[in-house]
Coordinates of C-alpha atoms in Angstrom, one line a residue:
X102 CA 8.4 -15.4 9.9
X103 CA 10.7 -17.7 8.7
X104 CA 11.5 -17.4 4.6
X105 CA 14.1 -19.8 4.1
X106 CA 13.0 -22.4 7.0
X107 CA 16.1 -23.1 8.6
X108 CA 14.8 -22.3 11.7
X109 CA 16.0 -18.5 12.4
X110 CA 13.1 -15.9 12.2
X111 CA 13.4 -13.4 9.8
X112 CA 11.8 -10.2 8.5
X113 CA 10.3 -8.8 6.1
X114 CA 9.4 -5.0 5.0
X115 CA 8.8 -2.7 1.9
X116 CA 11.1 0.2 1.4
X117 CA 10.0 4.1 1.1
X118 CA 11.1 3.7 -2.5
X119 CA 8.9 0.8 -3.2
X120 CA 11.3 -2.1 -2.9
X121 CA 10.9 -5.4 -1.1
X122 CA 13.4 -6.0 2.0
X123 CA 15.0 -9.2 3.5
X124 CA 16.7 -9.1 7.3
X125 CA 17.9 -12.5 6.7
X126 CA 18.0 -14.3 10.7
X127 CA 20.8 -15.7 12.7
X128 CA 20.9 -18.2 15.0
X129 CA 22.0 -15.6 17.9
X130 CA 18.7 -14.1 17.0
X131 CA 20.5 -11.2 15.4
X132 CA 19.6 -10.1 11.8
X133 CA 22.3 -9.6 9.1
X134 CA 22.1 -6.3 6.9
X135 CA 19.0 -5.6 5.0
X136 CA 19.1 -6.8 0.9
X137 CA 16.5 -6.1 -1.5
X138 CA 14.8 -9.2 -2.6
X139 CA 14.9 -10.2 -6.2
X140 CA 13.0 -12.4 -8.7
X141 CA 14.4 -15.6 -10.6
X142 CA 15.4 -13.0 -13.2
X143 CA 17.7 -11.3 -10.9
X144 CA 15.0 -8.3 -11.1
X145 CA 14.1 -6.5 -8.0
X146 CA 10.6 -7.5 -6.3
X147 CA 8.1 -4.8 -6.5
X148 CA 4.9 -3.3 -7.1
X149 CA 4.1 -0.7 -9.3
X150 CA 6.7 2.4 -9.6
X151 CA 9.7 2.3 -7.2
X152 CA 12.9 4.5 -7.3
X153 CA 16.3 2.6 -8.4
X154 CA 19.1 4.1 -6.3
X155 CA 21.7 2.5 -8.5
X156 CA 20.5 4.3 -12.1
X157 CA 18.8 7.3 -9.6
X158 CA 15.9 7.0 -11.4
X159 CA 12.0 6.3 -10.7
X160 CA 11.3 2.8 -12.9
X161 CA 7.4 1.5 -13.6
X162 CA 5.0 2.0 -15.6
X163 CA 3.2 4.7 -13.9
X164 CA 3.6 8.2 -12.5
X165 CA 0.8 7.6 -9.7
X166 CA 2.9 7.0 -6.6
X167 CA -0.2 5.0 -5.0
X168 CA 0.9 2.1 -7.4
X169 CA 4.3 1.0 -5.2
X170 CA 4.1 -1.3 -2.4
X171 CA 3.5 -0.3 1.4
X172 CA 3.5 -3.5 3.2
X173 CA 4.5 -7.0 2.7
X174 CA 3.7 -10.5 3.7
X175 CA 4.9 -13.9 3.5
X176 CA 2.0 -16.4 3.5
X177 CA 1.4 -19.9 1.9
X178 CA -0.5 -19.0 -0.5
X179 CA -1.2 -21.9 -2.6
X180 CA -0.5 -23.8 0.3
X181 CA 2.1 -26.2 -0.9
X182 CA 4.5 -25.9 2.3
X183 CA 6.4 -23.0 0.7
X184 CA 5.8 -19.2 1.6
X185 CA 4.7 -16.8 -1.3
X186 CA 4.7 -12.6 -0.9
X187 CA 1.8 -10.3 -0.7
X188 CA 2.5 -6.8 -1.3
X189 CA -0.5 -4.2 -0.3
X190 CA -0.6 -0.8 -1.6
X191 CA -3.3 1.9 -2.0
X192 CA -4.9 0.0 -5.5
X193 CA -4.9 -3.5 -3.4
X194 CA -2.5 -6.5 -3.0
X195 CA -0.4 -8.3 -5.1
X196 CA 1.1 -12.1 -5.2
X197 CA 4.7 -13.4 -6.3
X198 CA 4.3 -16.9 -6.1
X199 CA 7.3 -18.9 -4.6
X200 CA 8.4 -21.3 -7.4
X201 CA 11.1 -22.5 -5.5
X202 CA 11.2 -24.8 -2.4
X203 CA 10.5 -24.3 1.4
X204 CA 14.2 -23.8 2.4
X205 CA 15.1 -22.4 -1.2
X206 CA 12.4 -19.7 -2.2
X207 CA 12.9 -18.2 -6.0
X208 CA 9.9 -16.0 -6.9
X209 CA 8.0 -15.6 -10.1
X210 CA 9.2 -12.7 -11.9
X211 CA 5.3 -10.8 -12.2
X212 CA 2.8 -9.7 -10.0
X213 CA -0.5 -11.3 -10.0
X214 CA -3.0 -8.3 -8.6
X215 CA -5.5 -10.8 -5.9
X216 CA -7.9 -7.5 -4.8
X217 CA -8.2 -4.5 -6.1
X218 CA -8.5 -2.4 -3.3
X219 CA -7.7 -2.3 0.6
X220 CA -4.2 -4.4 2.3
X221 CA -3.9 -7.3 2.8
X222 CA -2.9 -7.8 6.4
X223 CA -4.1 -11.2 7.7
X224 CA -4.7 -14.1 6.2
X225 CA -6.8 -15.9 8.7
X226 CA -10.3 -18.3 8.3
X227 CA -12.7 -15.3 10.0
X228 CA -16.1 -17.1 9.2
X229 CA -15.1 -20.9 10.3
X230 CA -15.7 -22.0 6.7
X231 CA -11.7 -24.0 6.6
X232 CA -10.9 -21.5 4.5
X233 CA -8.3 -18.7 4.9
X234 CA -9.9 -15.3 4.5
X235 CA -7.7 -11.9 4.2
X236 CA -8.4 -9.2 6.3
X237 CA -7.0 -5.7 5.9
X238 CA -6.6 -2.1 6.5
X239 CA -6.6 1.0 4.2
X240 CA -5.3 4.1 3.5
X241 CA -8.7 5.5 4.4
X242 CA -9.2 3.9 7.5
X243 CA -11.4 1.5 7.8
X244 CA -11.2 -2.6 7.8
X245 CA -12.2 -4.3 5.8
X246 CA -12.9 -8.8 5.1
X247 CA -12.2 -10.6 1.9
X248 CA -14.2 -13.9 1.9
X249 CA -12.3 -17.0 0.3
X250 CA -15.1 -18.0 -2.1
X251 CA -12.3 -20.8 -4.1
X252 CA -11.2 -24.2 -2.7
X253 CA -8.2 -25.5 -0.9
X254 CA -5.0 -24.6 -2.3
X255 CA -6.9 -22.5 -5.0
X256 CA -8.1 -19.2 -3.2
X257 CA -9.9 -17.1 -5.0
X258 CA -12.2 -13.3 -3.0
X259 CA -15.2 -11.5 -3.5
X260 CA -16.1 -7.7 -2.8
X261 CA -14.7 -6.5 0.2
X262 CA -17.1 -6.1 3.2
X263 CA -16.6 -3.2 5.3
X264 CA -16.1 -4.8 9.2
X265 CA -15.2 -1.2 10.4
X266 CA -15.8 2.0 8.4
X267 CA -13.0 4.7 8.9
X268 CA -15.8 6.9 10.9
X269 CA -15.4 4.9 13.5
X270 CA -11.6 5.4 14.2
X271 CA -12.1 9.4 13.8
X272 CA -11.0 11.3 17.2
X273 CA -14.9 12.6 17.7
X274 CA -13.6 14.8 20.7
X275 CA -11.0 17.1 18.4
X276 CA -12.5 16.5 15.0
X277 CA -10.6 15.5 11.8
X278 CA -10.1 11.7 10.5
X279 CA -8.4 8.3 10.6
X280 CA -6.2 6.7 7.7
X281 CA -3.8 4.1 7.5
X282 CA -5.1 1.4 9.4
X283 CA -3.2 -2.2 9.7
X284 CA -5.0 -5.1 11.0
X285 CA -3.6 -8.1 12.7
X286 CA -6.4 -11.5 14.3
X287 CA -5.9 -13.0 17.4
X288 CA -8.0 -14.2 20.3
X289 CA -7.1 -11.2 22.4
X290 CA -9.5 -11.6 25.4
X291 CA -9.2 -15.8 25.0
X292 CA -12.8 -16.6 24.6
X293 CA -12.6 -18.4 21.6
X294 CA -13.8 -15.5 18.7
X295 CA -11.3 -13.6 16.6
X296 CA -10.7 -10.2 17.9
X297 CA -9.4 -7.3 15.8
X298 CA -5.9 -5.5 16.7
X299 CA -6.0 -2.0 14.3
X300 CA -3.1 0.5 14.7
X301 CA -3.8 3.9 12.9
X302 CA -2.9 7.5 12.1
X303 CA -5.5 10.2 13.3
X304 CA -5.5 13.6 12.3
X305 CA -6.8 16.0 14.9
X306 CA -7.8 19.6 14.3
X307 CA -5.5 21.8 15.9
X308 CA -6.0 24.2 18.3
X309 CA -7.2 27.8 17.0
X310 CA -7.8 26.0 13.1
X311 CA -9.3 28.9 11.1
X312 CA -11.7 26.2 9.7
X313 CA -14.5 24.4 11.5
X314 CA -14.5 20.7 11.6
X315 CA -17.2 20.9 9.3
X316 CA -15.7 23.3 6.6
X317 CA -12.3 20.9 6.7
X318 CA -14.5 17.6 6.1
X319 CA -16.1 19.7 2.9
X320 CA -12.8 21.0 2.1
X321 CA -11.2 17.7 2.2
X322 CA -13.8 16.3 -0.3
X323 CA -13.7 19.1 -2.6
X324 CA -10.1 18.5 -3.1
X325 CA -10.4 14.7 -3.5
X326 CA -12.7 15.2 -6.2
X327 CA -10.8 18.1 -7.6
X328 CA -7.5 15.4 -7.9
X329 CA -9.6 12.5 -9.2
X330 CA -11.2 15.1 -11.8
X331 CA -8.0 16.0 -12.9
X332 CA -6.4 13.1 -13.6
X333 CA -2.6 14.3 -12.8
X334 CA -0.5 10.9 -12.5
X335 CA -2.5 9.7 -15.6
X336 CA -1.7 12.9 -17.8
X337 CA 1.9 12.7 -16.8
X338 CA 2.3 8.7 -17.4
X339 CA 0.6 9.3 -21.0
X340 CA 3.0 12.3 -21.7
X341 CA 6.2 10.2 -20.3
X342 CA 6.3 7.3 -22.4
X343 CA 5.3 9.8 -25.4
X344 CA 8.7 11.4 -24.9
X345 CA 10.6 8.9 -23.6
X346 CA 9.9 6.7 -26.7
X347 CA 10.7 9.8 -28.7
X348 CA 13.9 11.6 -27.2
X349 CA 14.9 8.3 -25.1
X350 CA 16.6 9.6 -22.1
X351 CA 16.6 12.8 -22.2
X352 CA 13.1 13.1 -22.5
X353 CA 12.6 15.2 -18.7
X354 CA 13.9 17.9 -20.2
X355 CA 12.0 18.1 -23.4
X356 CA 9.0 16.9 -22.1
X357 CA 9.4 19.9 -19.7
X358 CA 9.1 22.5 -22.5
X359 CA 5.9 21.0 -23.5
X360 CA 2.8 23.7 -23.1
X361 CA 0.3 21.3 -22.3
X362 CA 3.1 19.8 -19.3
X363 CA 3.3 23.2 -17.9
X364 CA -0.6 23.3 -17.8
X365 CA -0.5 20.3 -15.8
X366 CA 2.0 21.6 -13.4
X367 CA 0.2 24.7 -12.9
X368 CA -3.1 22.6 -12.0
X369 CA -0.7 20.4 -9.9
X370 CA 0.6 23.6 -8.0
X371 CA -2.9 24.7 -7.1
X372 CA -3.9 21.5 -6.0
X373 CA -0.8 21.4 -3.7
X374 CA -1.3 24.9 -2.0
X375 CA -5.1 24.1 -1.4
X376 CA -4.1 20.5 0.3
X377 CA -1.2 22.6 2.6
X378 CA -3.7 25.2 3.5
X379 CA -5.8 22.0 4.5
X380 CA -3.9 19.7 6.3
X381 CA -2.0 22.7 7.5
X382 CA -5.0 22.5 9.8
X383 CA -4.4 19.2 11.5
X384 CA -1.6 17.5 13.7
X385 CA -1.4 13.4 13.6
X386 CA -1.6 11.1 15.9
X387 CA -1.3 7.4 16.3
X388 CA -3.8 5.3 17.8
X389 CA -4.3 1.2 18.4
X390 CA -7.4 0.3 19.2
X391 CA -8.7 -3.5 20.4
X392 CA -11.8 -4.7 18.6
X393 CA -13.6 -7.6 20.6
X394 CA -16.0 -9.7 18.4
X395 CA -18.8 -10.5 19.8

C-alpha cells in the first residue's frame, strides 16, 4: 500500500492502544520509524477509546474497550484517486475520508461509522455487479459479505450476509471455538472465481478439562449473557463523565468511593473469576484456512 504515492510501499497498522500507525517507505525498501497518524486538526486518528501515552491516560467517550480500532485499511473510498482509512473494530468499521490529495493525504477529523458490525477486510466486487463489495472477518469467527447496494463513487451496504459461520472454523476433533477471523480475496487456485484466504484463533479444549465440550459451550453462553445483562462498560461510562464533569480530574478517586461503583466492581470481579475458570479450560491455536468458491 502506497499512502503518499511516491512510489515506496508503505504500511499501515492499529496500535494495542487504539491508535493508527504509519511505517512511512523508502526507496531501499526499508521503512522509517513508526508515527501515529493524525487528522487535519493535528488530533490523533482513532476509533473509539484509545490510551494517550503522552497525558497516560485512556481518552474517548466510552469505557467499553470493544469501541477502539483493531485493524486498518487504506482504500479509495469515494474513488477519486486518493486513499481513505477504514478502521474495523468489534462494533464495525469506520471511514476518515482523505480530504487531501493523492501524494498529500490530510484526513477529516471524524469518523463516519459505514457497518455496524463485523471488519472490514476487503474491499473487492464479490457478486460481478462493478461494484466494490467489503468482505470481512469477526471477532466471533465467521465471514461475513457487505453488498454495495449505492453507485459509483457513492457506496453505500446492506445487512451483512453470513458466507461462513464461525461453526465452521471450530477444531471438531478437540472441541472449543474459533474467533478472530481476517479475510483477504484472491483467485487462489486461478480459475477465474474469488476464493477466500481466512487466518484465525482456535481455542481447543485442553487435555484433562474438568468440563465437557458441552458444559464449556453452555458455560461460555451463560457468561455472555451474564456481561450483556449487566451492562459493565455502560454503567461505568455513565458514572465517569458524572464525576469527571463534577470533580474534573480527580474524579478516579472520588468516583472510587462511590457505593454503587463498588457494586459494579464486585459484579465485575465475579464475572472475571467465572471467565478464568472458563477459558482456563482452553489453549489457542492459530489456523489459515483456503476457501475455494465454487
Amino acid at each position: 500500500m502506497d499512502l503518499n504515492a511516491d512510489g515506496n510501499i508503505d504500511l499501515l497498522g492499529e496500535g494495542y492502544a487504539g491508535l493508527t500507525y504509519i511505517l512511512w517507505g523508502q526507496k531501499d525498501g526499508s521503512f522509517k520509524k513508526a508515527v501515529k497518524l493524525k487528522d487535519k486538526s493535528g488530533k490523533y486518528i482513532h476509533s473509539g477509546m484509545y490510551f494517550d501515552y503522552e497525558k497516560k491516560e485512556r481518552i474517548g467517550d466510552s469505557y467499553d474497550h470493544n469501541d477502539k480500532g483493531d485493524f486498518v485499511k487504506a482504500h479509495d473510498w469515494d474513488e477519486d484517486g486518493d486513499l481513505d482509512l477504514i478502521i474495523s473494530g468489534t462494533n464495525g468499521a469506520w471511514l476518515r475520508m482523505n480530504e487531501g490529495s493523492k501524494k498529500k493525504p490530510v484526513f477529516a477529523t471524524e469518523n463516519i461509522h459505514i457497518i455496524k458490525k463485523h471488519y472490514a477486510d476487503a474491499f473487492v466486487d464479490w457478486d460481478g455487479d462493478g461494484l466494490w463489495d467489503i468482505i470481512g472477518g469477526d471477532k466471533d469467527g465467521g465471514v461475513y459479505f457487505y453488498k454495495n447496494i449505492g453507485k459509483k463513487r457513492k457506496p453505500a451496504f446492506g445487512e451483512a450476509i453470513c458466507l461462513l459461520s464461525p461453526e465452521e472454523f471450530a477444531n471438531k476433533e478437540y472441541g472449543g471455538y474459533s474467533m478472530l477471523s481476517q479475510v483477504t480475496v484472491a483467485d487462489y487456485n486461478h480459475d477465474g472465481k474469488l476464493d477466500l484466504i481466512i487466518g484465525n484463533r482456535n481455542m481447543v479444549t485442553i487435555a484433562g478439562a474438568k468440563f465437557t465440550n458441552e458444559q464449556l459451550n453452555k458455560e461460555r453462553k451463560e457468561l455472555k449473557t451474564l456481561s450483556k445483562e449487566s451492562n459493565i462498560p455502560s454503567k461505568l461510562n455513565e458514572m465517569r463523565h458524572r464525576y469527571k464533569k463534577k470533580f474534573g480530574k480527580n474524579y478516579l478517586e472520588e468516583m472510587r468511593k462511590d457505593t454503587e461503583y463498588k457494586k459494579i466492581m464486585e459484579i465485575s470481579k465475579k464475572i472475571g473469576d467465572r471467565s478464568m475458570t472458563i477459558y482456563s479450560q482452553y489453549k489457542s491455536h492459530g489456523y489459515l484456512f483456503v476457501c475455494l468458491q465454487e
